[in-house]
Coordinates of C-alpha atoms in Angstrom, one line a residue:
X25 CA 78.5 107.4 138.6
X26 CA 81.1 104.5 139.0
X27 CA 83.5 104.9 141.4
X28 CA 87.2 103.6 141.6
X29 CA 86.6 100.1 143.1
X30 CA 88.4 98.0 140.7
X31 CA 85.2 95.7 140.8
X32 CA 82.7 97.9 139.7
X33 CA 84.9 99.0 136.6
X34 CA 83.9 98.0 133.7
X35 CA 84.7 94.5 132.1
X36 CA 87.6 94.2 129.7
X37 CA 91.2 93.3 129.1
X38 CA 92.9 96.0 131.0
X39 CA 92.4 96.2 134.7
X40 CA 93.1 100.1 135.1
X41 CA 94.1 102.9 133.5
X42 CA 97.1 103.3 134.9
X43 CA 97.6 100.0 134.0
X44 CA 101.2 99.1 132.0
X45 CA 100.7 96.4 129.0
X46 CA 103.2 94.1 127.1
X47 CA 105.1 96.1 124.5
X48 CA 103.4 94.4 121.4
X49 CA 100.0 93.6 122.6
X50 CA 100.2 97.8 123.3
X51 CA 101.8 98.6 120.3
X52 CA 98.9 96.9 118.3
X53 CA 95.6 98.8 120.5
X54 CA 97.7 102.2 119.7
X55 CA 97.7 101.4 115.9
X56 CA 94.2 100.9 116.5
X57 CA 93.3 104.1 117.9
X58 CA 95.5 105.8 115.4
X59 CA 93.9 103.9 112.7
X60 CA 90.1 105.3 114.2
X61 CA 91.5 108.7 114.0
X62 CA 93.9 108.9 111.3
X63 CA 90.6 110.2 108.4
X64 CA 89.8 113.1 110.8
X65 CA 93.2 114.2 112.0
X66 CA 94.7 114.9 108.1
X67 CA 91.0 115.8 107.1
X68 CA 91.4 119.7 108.5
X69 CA 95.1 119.9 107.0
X70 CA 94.0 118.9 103.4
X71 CA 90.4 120.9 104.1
X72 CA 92.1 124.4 104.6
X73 CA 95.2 123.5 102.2
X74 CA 92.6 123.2 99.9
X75 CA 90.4 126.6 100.4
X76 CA 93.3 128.7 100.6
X77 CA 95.2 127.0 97.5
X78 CA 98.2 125.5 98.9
X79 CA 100.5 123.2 96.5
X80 CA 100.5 119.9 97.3
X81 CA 103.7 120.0 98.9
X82 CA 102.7 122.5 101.2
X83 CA 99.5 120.2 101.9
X84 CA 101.4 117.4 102.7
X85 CA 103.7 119.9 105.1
X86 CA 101.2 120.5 106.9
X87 CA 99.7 117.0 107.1
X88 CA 103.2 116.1 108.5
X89 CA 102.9 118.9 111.0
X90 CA 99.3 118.1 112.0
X91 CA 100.5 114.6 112.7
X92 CA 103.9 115.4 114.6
X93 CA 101.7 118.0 116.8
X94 CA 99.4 115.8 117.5
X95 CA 101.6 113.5 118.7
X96 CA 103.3 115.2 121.1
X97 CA 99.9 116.6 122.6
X98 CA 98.6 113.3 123.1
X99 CA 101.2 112.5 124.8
X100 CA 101.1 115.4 126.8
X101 CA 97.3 114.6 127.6
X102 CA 98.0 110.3 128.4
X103 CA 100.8 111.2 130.3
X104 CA 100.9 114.1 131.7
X105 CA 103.5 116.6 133.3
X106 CA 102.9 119.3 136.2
X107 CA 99.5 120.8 135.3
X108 CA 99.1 120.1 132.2
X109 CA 97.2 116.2 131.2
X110 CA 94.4 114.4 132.2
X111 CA 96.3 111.4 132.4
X112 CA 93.4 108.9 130.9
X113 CA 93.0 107.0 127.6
X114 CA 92.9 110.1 125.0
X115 CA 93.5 110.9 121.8
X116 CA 94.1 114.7 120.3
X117 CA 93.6 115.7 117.0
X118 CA 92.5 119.0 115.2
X119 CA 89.1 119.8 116.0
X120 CA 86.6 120.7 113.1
X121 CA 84.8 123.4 114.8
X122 CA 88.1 125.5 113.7
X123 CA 87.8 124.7 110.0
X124 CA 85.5 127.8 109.1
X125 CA 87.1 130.4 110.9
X126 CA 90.4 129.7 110.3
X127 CA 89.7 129.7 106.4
X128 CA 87.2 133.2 106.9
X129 CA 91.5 134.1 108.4
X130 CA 93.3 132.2 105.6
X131 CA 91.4 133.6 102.4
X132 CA 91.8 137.0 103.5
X133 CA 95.2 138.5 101.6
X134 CA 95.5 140.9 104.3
X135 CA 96.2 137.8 107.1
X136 CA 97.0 134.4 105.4
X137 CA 98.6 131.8 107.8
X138 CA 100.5 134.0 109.7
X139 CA 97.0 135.3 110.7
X140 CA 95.9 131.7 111.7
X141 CA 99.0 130.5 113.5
X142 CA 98.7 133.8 115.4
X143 CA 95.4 133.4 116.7
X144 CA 96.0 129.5 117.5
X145 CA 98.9 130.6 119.2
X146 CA 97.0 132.8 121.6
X147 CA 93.8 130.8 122.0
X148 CA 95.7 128.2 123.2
X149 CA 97.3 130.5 125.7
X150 CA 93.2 131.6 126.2
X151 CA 92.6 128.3 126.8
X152 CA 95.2 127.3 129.0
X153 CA 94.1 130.4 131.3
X154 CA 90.2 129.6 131.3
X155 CA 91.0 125.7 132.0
X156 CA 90.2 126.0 136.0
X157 CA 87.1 129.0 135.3
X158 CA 85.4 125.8 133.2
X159 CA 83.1 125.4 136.2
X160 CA 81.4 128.3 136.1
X161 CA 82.0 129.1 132.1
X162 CA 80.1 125.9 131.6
X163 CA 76.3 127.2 132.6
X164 CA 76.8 129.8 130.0
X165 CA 77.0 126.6 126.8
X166 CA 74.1 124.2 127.9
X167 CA 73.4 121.2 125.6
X168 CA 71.1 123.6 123.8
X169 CA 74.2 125.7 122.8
X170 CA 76.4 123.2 122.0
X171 CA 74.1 120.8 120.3
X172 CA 73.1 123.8 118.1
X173 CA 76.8 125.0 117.9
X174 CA 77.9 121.3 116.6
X175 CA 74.8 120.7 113.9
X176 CA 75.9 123.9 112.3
X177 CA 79.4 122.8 112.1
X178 CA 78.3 119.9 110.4
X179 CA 75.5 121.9 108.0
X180 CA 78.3 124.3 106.8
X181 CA 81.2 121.7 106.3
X182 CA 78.8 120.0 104.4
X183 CA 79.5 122.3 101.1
X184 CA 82.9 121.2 101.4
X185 CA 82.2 117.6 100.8
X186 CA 80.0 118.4 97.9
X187 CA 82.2 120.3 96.6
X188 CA 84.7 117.7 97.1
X189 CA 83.0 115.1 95.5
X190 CA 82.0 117.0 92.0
X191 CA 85.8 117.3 91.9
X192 CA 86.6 120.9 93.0
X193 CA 85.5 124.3 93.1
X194 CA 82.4 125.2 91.0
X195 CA 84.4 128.3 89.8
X196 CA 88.1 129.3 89.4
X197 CA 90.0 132.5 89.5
X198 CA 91.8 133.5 86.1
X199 CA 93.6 136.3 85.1
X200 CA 92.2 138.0 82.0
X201 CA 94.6 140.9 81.2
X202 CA 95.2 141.5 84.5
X203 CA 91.5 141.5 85.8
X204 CA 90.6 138.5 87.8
X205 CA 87.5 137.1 86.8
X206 CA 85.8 133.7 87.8
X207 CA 85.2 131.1 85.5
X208 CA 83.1 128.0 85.2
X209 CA 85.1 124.7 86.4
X210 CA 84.9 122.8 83.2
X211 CA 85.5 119.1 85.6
X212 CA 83.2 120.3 88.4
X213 CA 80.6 117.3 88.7
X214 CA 82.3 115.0 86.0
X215 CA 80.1 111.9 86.1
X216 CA 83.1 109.7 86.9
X217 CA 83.9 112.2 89.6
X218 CA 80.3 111.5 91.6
X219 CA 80.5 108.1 90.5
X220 CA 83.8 107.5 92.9
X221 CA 82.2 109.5 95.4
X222 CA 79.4 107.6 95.1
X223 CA 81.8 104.2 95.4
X224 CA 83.2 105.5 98.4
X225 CA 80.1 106.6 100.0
X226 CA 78.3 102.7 99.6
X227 CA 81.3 101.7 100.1
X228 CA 81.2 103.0 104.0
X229 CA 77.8 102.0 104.1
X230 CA 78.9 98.6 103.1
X231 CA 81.2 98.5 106.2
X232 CA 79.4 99.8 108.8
X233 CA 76.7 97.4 108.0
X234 CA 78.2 93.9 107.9
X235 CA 81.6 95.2 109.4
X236 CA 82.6 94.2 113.2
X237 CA 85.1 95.6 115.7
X238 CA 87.8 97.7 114.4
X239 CA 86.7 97.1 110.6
X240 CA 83.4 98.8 111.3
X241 CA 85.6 101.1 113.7
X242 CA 88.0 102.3 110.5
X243 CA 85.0 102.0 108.0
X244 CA 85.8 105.8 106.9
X245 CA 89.8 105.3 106.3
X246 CA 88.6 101.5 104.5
X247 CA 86.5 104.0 102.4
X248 CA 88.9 106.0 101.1
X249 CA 91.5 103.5 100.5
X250 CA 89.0 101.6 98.2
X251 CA 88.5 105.6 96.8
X252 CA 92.0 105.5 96.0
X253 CA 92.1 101.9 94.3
X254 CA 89.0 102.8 92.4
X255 CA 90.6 106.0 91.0
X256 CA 94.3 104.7 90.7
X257 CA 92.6 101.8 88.3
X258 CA 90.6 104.2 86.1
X259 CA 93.9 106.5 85.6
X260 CA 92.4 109.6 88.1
X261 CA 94.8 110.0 90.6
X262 CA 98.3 111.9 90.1
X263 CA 101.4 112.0 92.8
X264 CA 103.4 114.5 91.2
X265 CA 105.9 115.9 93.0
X266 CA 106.4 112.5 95.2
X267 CA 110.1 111.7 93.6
X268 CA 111.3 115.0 95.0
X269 CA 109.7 114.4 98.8
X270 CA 112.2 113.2 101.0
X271 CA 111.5 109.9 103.0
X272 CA 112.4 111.7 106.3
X273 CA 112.4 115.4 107.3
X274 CA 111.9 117.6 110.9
X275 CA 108.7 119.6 111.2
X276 CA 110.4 123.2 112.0
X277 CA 108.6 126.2 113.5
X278 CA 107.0 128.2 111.9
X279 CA 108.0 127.0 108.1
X280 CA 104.9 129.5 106.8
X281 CA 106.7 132.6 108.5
X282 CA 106.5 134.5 111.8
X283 CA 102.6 134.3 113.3
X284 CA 100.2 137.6 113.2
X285 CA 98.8 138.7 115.8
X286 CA 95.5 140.3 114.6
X287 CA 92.5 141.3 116.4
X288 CA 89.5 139.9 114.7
X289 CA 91.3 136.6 113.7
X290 CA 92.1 136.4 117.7
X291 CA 88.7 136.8 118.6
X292 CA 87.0 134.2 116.1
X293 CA 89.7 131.4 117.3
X294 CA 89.2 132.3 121.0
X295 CA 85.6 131.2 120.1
X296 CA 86.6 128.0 119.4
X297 CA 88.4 127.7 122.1
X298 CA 85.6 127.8 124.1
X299 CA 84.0 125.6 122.2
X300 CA 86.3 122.9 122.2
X301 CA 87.2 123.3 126.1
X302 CA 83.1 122.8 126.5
X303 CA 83.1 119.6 124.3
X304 CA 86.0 118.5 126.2
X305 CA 85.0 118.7 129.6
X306 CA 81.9 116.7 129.0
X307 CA 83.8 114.0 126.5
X308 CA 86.1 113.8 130.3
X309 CA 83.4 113.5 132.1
X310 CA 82.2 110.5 130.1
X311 CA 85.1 108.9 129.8
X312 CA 85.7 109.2 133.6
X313 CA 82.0 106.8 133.9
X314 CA 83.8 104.4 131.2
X315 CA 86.8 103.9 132.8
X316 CA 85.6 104.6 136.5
X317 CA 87.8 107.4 137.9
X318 CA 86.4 110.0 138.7
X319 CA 87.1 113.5 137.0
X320 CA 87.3 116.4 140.0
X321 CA 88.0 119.7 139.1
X322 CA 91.6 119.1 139.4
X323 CA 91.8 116.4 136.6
X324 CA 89.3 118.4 134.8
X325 CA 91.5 121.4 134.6
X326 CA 94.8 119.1 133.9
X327 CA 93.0 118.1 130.9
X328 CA 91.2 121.2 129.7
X329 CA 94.4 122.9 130.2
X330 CA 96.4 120.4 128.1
X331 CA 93.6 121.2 125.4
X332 CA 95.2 124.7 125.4
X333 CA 98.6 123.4 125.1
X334 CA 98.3 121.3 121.9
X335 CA 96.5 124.9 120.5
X336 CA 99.6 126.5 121.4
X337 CA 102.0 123.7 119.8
X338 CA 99.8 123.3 116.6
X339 CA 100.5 127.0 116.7
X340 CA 104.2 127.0 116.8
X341 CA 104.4 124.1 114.3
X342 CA 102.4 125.3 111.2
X343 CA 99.1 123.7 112.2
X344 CA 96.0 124.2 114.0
X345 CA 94.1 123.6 117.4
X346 CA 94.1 120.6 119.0
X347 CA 90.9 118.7 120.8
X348 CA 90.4 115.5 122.7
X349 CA 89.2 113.2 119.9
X350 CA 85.4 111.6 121.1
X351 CA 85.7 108.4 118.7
X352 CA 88.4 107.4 120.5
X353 CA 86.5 107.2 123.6
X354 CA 83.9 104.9 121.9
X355 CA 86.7 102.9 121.4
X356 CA 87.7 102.5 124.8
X357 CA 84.1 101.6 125.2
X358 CA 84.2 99.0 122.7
X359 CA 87.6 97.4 123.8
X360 CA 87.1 97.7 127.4
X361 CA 90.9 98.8 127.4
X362 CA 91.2 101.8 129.9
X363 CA 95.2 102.2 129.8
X364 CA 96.4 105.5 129.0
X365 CA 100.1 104.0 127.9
X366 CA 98.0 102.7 125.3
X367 CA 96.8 106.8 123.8
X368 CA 100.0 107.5 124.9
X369 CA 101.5 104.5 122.4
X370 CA 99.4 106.0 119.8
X371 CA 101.1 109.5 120.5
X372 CA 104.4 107.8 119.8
X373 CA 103.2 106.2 116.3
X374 CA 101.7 110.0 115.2
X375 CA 105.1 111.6 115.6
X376 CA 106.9 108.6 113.7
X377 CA 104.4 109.0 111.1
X378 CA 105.4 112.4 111.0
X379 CA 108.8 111.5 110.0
X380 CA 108.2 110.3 106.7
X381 CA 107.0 113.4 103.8
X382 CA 106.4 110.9 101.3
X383 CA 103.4 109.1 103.3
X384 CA 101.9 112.6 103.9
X385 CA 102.1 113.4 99.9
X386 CA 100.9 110.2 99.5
X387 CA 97.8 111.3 101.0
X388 CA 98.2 114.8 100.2
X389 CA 97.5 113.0 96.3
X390 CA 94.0 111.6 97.4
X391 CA 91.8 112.7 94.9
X392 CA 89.4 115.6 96.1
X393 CA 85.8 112.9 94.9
X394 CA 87.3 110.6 97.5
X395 CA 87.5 112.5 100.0
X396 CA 83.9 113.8 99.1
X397 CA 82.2 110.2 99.7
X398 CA 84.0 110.2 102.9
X399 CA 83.4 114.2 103.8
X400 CA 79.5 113.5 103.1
X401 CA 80.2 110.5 106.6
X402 CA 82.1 113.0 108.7
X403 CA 80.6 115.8 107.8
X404 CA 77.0 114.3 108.3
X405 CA 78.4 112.7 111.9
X406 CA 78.9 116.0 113.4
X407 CA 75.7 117.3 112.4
X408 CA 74.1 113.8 113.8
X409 CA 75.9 114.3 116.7
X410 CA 74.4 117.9 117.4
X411 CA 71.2 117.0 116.3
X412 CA 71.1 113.8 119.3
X413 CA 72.6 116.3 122.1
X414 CA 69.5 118.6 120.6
X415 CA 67.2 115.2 120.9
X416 CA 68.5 115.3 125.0
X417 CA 66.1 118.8 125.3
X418 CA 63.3 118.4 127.0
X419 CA 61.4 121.4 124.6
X420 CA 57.8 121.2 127.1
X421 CA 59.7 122.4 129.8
X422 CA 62.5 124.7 128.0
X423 CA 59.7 125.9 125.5
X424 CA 62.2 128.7 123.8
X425 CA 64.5 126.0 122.9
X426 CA 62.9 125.9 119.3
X427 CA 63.7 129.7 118.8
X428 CA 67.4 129.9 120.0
X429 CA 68.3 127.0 117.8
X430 CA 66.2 127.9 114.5
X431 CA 67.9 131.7 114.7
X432 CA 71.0 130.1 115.5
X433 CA 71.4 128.1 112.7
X434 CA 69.9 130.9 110.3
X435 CA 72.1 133.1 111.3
X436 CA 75.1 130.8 111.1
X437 CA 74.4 129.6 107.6
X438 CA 74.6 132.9 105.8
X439 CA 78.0 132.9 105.0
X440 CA 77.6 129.4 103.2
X441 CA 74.6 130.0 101.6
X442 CA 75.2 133.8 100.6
X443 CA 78.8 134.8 100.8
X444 CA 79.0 138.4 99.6
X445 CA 75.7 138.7 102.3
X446 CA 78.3 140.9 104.1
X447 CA 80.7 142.1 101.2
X448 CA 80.1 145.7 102.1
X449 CA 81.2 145.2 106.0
X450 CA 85.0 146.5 106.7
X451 CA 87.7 144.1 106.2
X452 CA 88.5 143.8 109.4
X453 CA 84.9 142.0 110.3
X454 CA 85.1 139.2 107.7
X455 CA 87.0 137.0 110.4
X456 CA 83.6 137.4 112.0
X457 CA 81.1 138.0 109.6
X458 CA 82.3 135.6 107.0
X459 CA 82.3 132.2 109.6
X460 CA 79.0 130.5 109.9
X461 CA 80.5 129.2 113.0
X462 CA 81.2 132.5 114.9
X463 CA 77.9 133.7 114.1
X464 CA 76.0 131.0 115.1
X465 CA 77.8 130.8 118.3
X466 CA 77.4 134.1 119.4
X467 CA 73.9 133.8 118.3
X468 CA 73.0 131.0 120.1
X469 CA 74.9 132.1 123.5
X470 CA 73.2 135.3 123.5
X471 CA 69.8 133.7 122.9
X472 CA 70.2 131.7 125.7
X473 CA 71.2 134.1 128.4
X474 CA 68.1 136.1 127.0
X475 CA 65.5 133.6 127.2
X476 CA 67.3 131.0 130.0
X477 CA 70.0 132.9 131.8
X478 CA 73.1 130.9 133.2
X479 CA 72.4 127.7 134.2
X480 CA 73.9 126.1 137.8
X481 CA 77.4 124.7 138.3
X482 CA 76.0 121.0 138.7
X483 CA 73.2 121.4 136.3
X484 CA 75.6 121.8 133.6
X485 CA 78.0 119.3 134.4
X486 CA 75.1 116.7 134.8
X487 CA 73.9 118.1 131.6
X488 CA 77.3 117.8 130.0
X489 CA 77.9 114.4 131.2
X490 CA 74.9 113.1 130.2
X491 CA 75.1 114.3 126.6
X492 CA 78.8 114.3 125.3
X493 CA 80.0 111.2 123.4
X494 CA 80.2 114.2 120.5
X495 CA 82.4 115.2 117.9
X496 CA 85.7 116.9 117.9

């Protein structure tokens, strides 16, 4: 573990992270890191407007919102104020561990986004209150359980980005004398829609390859910007609507209506919560080695709590919970730069961003096969992540491993390979029964306890240390 002797620090340009830089030489490493986290933080906004059917306006609302709220919570994490903020070099951003339950919420008529922005809004409060019981909460997710938890977030996003890059939905709903029936989605795998997906997938490759430094660090965002040239020449991407955006508008509270405060929908996002306040404490306790303070349980709970906060605020302002982002560590890795002004510069730049509709229905327009090359990168990243933390096991000694993690993700993956498997439970369970996420997790916690019990206080930590350079 490195201590805080300024000698033993790592090398790099900053020489702390409380360390104050020149205004432009800042301004320029916080465009960097919002550059690294720009795909993923407007990915979960355009991912959900899409399953539940949103215009595009109301896409690129919530785009704007996403980014306003995630400003403000990074800048609540960088800087910090009473209890709330680790007050280190990070980045917030919606988590994707979120995505699946909140649309299982969303695609239910009886809850909707009321529903959503109701259970955010109290998992966040749920988070804020679990922050300093982390400690202990943590022998109960081992790197078993959260390596298994995060490869079946990846598995089940990945229909999305198939989906994505045939162009759409395999089937649509349509009205035939007032019955809704499904029918066949006449441009659903168009050639010339897989063949931009395609583009943007070699395209990535292309990048990461032969890239350096912050091109290879931004390979995903340079991949859908060539997505968008591609299709912009060949005549396949539309911004209708954009002459009626305005160039600058407020985010208000809750533009979607008054939350909802339901039961089931509660439960499933609390689950996340946990989740996310797992991944986070051992993304800290990383980036405390990388910049060489040391996270106690004090910092640990400043940050973790500060995790619920964002929830809450991404609650209030139309959008959705909020995580420390992990590839935003590996850029302080890369850089060497451990300043926190410069996350908290980045903070700044979200919330102008935010400012401005016609950027967000700008990207609102990306075309869905775009985004599919792209998804196919992310969405295969947080499966390779689990699947590396699951590489940490050592399966000789811990020799149930195999079965917690094979039921796991069974169980998990019924709702996206079967999802009328539980079309005969009540309503009220679909928040549950219909997420791949919640099932798994429960699954795999469950299966732990049973075959491992709860592992010790330092175990874990060491554990959780040791493994997290994750996904959000």
């Amino acid at each position: 573990m490195l201590s805080n002797d300024k000698k033993k620090t790592p090398a790099g340009d900053g020489e702390g992270v409380d360390q104050k830089l020149p205004l432009m030489r800042c301004g320029a490493l916080s465009l960097q890191h919002v550059l690294v986290m720009y795909a993923g933080t407007v990915a979960v906004p355009l991912i959900v407007g899409g399953a539940l059917g949103l215009s595009k306006a109301d896409i690129a609302f919530l785009i704007n919102a996403d980014l306003l709220a995630a400003g403000i919570a990074t800048l609540v994490q960088a800087i910090g104020f009473w209890r709330f903020g680790i007050r280190m070099p990070v980045m917030m951003g919606v988590t994707f561990a979120a995505v699946g339950p909140m649309i299982a919420i969303g695609i239910d008529p009886s809850l909707g986004l009321p529903a959503i922005y109701g259970a955010t809004i109290v998992a966040g409060l749920f988070g804020i209150a679990l922050a300093p019981l982390m400690g202990r909460v943590l022998g109960v997710f081992p790197p078993l359980v959260t390596g298994t938890v995060i490869t079946l977030i990846g598995v089940s996003l990945m229909v999305v980005a198939i989906h994505w890059a045939a162009g759409g939905q395999p089937t649509s709903t349509r009205s035939i004398e007032g019955v809704a029936h499904a029918v066949a989605n006449p441009a659903y795998g168009e050639p010339v829609n897989l063949a931009i997906a395609a583009a943007v997938l070699a395209a990535i490759v292309a990048i990461t390859r032969f890239g350096k430094g912050l091109i290879a660090n931004i390979a995903v965002l340079l991949g859908i910007v060539f997505g968008v040239l591609l299709s912009l020449a060949l005549g396949r991407m539309q911004f209708d609507g954009l002459e009626e955006a305005s160039w600058m508008a407020v985010t208000t509270p809750f533009h979607f209506g008054l939350p909802r405060f339901e039961l089931t929908a509660i439960a499933s996002m609390c689950i996340v919560m946990l989740i996310t306040l797992v991944e986070s404490t051992g993304m800290f306790l990383a980036l405390g080695e990388i910049t060489g303070r040391k996270v106690d349980t004090d910092a640990l709970s400043r940050g973790l709590r500060a995790d619920g906060l964002g929830t809450v605020i991404g609650g209030v302002f139309n959008t959705f919970p909020y995580t420390s982002f992990s590839q935003n560590v590996g850029l302080v890795t890369v850089t060497g730069v451990r300043s926190r002004y410069v996350a908290a510069g980045g903070g700044v730049l979200l919330i102008a961003l935010a400012l401005f509709p016609k950027v967000a229905h700008v990207v609102a327009s990306v075309p869905s096969f775009v985004l599919g090359g792209a998804g196919i990168v992310m969405f295969g990243m947080v499966a390779a992540t689990g699947i590396r933390i699951l590489g940490s096991i050592d399966y000789a000694r811990e020799r149930h491993a195999l079965y917690v993690i094979a039921i796991s993700v069974g169980l998990g993956l019924i709702p996206t390979l079967s999802p009328n498997f539980f079309q005969h439970f009540p309503a009220w369970t679909h928040p549950l029964t219909h997420s791949g996420i919640v099932l798994g997790t429960v699954a795999a916690v469950l299966l732990n306890l049973f075959y491992n019990g709860v592992q010790s206080r330092e175990r874990s930590f060491t554990l959780a240390a040791r493994t997290s350079h994750g996904t959000e």
